[in-house]
C-alpha positions in Angstrom: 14.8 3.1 31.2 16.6 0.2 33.1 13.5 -1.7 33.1 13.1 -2.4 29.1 16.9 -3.5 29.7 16.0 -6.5 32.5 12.7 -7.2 30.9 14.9 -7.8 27.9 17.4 -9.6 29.8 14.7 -11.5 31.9 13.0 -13.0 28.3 15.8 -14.0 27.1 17.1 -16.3 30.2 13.5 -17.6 29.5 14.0 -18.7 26.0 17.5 -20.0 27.1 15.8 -22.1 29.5 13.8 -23.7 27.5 16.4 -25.3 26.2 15.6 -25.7 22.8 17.7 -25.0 19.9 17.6 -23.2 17.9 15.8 -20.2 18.7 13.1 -19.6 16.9 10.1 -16.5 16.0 7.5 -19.1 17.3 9.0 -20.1 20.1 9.1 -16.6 21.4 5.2 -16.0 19.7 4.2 -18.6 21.9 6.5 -17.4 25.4 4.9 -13.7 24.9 1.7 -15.0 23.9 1.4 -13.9 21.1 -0.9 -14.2 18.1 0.4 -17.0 15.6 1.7 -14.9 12.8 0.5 -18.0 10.2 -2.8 -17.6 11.1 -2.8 -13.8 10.9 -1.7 -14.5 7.0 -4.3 -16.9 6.6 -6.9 -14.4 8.2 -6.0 -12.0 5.5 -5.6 -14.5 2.3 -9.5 -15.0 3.3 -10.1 -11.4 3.8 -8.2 -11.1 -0.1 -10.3 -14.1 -1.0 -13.2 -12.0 -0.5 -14.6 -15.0 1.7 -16.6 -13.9 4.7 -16.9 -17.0 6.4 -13.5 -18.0 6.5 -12.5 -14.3 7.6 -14.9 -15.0 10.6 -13.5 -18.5 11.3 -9.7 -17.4 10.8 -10.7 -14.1 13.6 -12.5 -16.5 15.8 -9.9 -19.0 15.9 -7.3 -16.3 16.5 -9.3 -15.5 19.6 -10.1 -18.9 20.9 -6.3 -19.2 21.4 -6.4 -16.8 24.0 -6.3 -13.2 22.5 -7.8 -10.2 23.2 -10.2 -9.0 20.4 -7.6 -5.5 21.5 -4.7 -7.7 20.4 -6.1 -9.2 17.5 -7.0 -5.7 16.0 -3.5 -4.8 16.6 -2.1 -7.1 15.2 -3.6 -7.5 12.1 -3.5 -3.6 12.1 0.1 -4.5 11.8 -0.1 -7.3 9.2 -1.7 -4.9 6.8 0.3 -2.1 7.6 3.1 -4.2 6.3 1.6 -5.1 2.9 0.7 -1.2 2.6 4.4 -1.1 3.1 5.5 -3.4 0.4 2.7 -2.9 -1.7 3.5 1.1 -1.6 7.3 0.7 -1.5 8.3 -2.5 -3.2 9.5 -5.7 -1.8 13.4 -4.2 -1.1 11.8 -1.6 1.2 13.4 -1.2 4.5 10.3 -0.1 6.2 9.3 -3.6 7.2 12.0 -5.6 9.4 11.1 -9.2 8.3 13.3 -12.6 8.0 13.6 -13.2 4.3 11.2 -16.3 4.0 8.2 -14.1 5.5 8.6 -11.1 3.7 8.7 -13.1 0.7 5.7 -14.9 1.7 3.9 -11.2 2.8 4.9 -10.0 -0.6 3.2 -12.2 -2.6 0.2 -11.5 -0.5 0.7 -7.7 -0.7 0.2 -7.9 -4.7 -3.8 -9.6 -3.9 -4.4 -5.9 -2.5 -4.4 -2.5 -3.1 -2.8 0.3 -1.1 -6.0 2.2 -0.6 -8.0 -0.8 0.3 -5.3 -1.7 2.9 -5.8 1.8 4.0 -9.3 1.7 4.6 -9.4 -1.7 6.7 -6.7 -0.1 8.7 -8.6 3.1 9.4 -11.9 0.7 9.5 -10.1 -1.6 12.2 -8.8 1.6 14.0 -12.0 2.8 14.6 -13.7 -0.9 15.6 -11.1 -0.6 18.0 -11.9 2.6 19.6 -16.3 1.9 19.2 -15.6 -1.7 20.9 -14.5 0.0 24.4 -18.0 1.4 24.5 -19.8 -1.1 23.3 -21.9 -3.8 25.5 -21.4 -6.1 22.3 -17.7 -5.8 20.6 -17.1 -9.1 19.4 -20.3 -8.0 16.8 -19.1 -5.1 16.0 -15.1 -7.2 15.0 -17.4 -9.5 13.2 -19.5 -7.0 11.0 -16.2 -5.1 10.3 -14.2 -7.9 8.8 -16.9 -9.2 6.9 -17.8 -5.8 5.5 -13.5 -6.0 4.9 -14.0 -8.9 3.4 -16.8 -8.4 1.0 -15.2 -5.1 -0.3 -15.9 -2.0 -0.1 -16.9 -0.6 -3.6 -21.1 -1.4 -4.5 -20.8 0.7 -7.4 -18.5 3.1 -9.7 -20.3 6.1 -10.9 -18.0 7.6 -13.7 -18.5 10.8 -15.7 -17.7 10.7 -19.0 -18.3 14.3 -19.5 -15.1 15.3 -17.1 -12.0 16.8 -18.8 -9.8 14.1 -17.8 -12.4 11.1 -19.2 -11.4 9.8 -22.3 -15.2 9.0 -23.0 -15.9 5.3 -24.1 -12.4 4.1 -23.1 -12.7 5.6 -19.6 -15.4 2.9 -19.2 -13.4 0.6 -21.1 -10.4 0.8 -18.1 -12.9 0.8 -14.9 -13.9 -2.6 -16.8 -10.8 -4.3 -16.9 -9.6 -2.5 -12.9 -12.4 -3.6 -11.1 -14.6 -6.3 -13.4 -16.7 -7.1 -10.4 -18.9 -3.9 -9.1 -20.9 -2.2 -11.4 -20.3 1.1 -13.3 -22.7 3.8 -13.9 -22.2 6.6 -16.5 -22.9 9.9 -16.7 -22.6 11.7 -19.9 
């Protein structure tokens, strides 16, 4: 309605007030209080990195600048939503409205993941979300969720070589080289 129009109208004499020029994305992070966008990268460069603590210290700091643990789901909800976007899509999609020097930037980080992981800490982060309302201790259950995120989610591959599709030794052979870190167990 009329309102989104003066809220709209009402921010932007704010930013013009400020005085400063130009413009900018952080400026307006900052006015609306927003999460710095930065930091949500770094937060998921650890949670590529595989690095538990510096997930937890990227989250924490995040917080400590005044979000909610709501708003940080959200918005790193969003983060990955993009790389799902241009790791699904490619980095010309028009799915994800960024300024050129981020989406490069979230590009190159959308190539350290895969789409189904990205899927899984969004569905994991979704549900944190939903649990922490009810919960007498949510920041633990943020914490245990992003460094479960972090440390990956595949303990072990069980493959059957005896399946139609297999190619027997060189089924093994390609888990090996896809995913060098968890261990593979066979079935013959």
């Amino acid at each position: 309605g009329n309102g989104s129009m003066r809220d709209a109208l009402s921010l932007m004499d704010r930013l013009l007030a400020t005085g400063e020029d130009p413009l900018t994305f952080a400026l307006l992070e900052r006015m609306l209080g927003l999460p710095d966008r930065q930091r949500v990268v770094q937060l998921a460069e650890a949670l590529a990195d595989g690095n538990v603590a510096d997930t937890l210290v990227q989250s924490d700091a995040l917080i400590r600048r005044g979000i909610s643990q709501d708003q940080l789901i959200l918005t790193l909800i969003d983060h990955l939503r993009q790389l799902m976007l241009l790791a699904a899509c490619g980095d010309k999609t028009d799915l994800v409205d960024l300024d050129e020097t981020f989406r490069k930037q979230l590009v190159e980080q959308a190539r350290r993941f895969d789409v189904p992981a990205l899927i899984h800490a969004m569905a994991m982060l979704e549900n944190v979300s939903r649990w922490s309302r009810a919960s007498s201790a949510p920041r633990a259950l943020l914490d245990a969720a992003l460094a479960r995120l972090a440390k990956g989610g595949v303990d072990a591959i069980l493959a059957d070589l005896g399946l139609p599709d297999s190619e027997g030794l060189s089924t093994f052979e390609k888990l090996q080289r896809a995913a060098p870190r968890p261990p593979v167990i066979v079935l013959s």
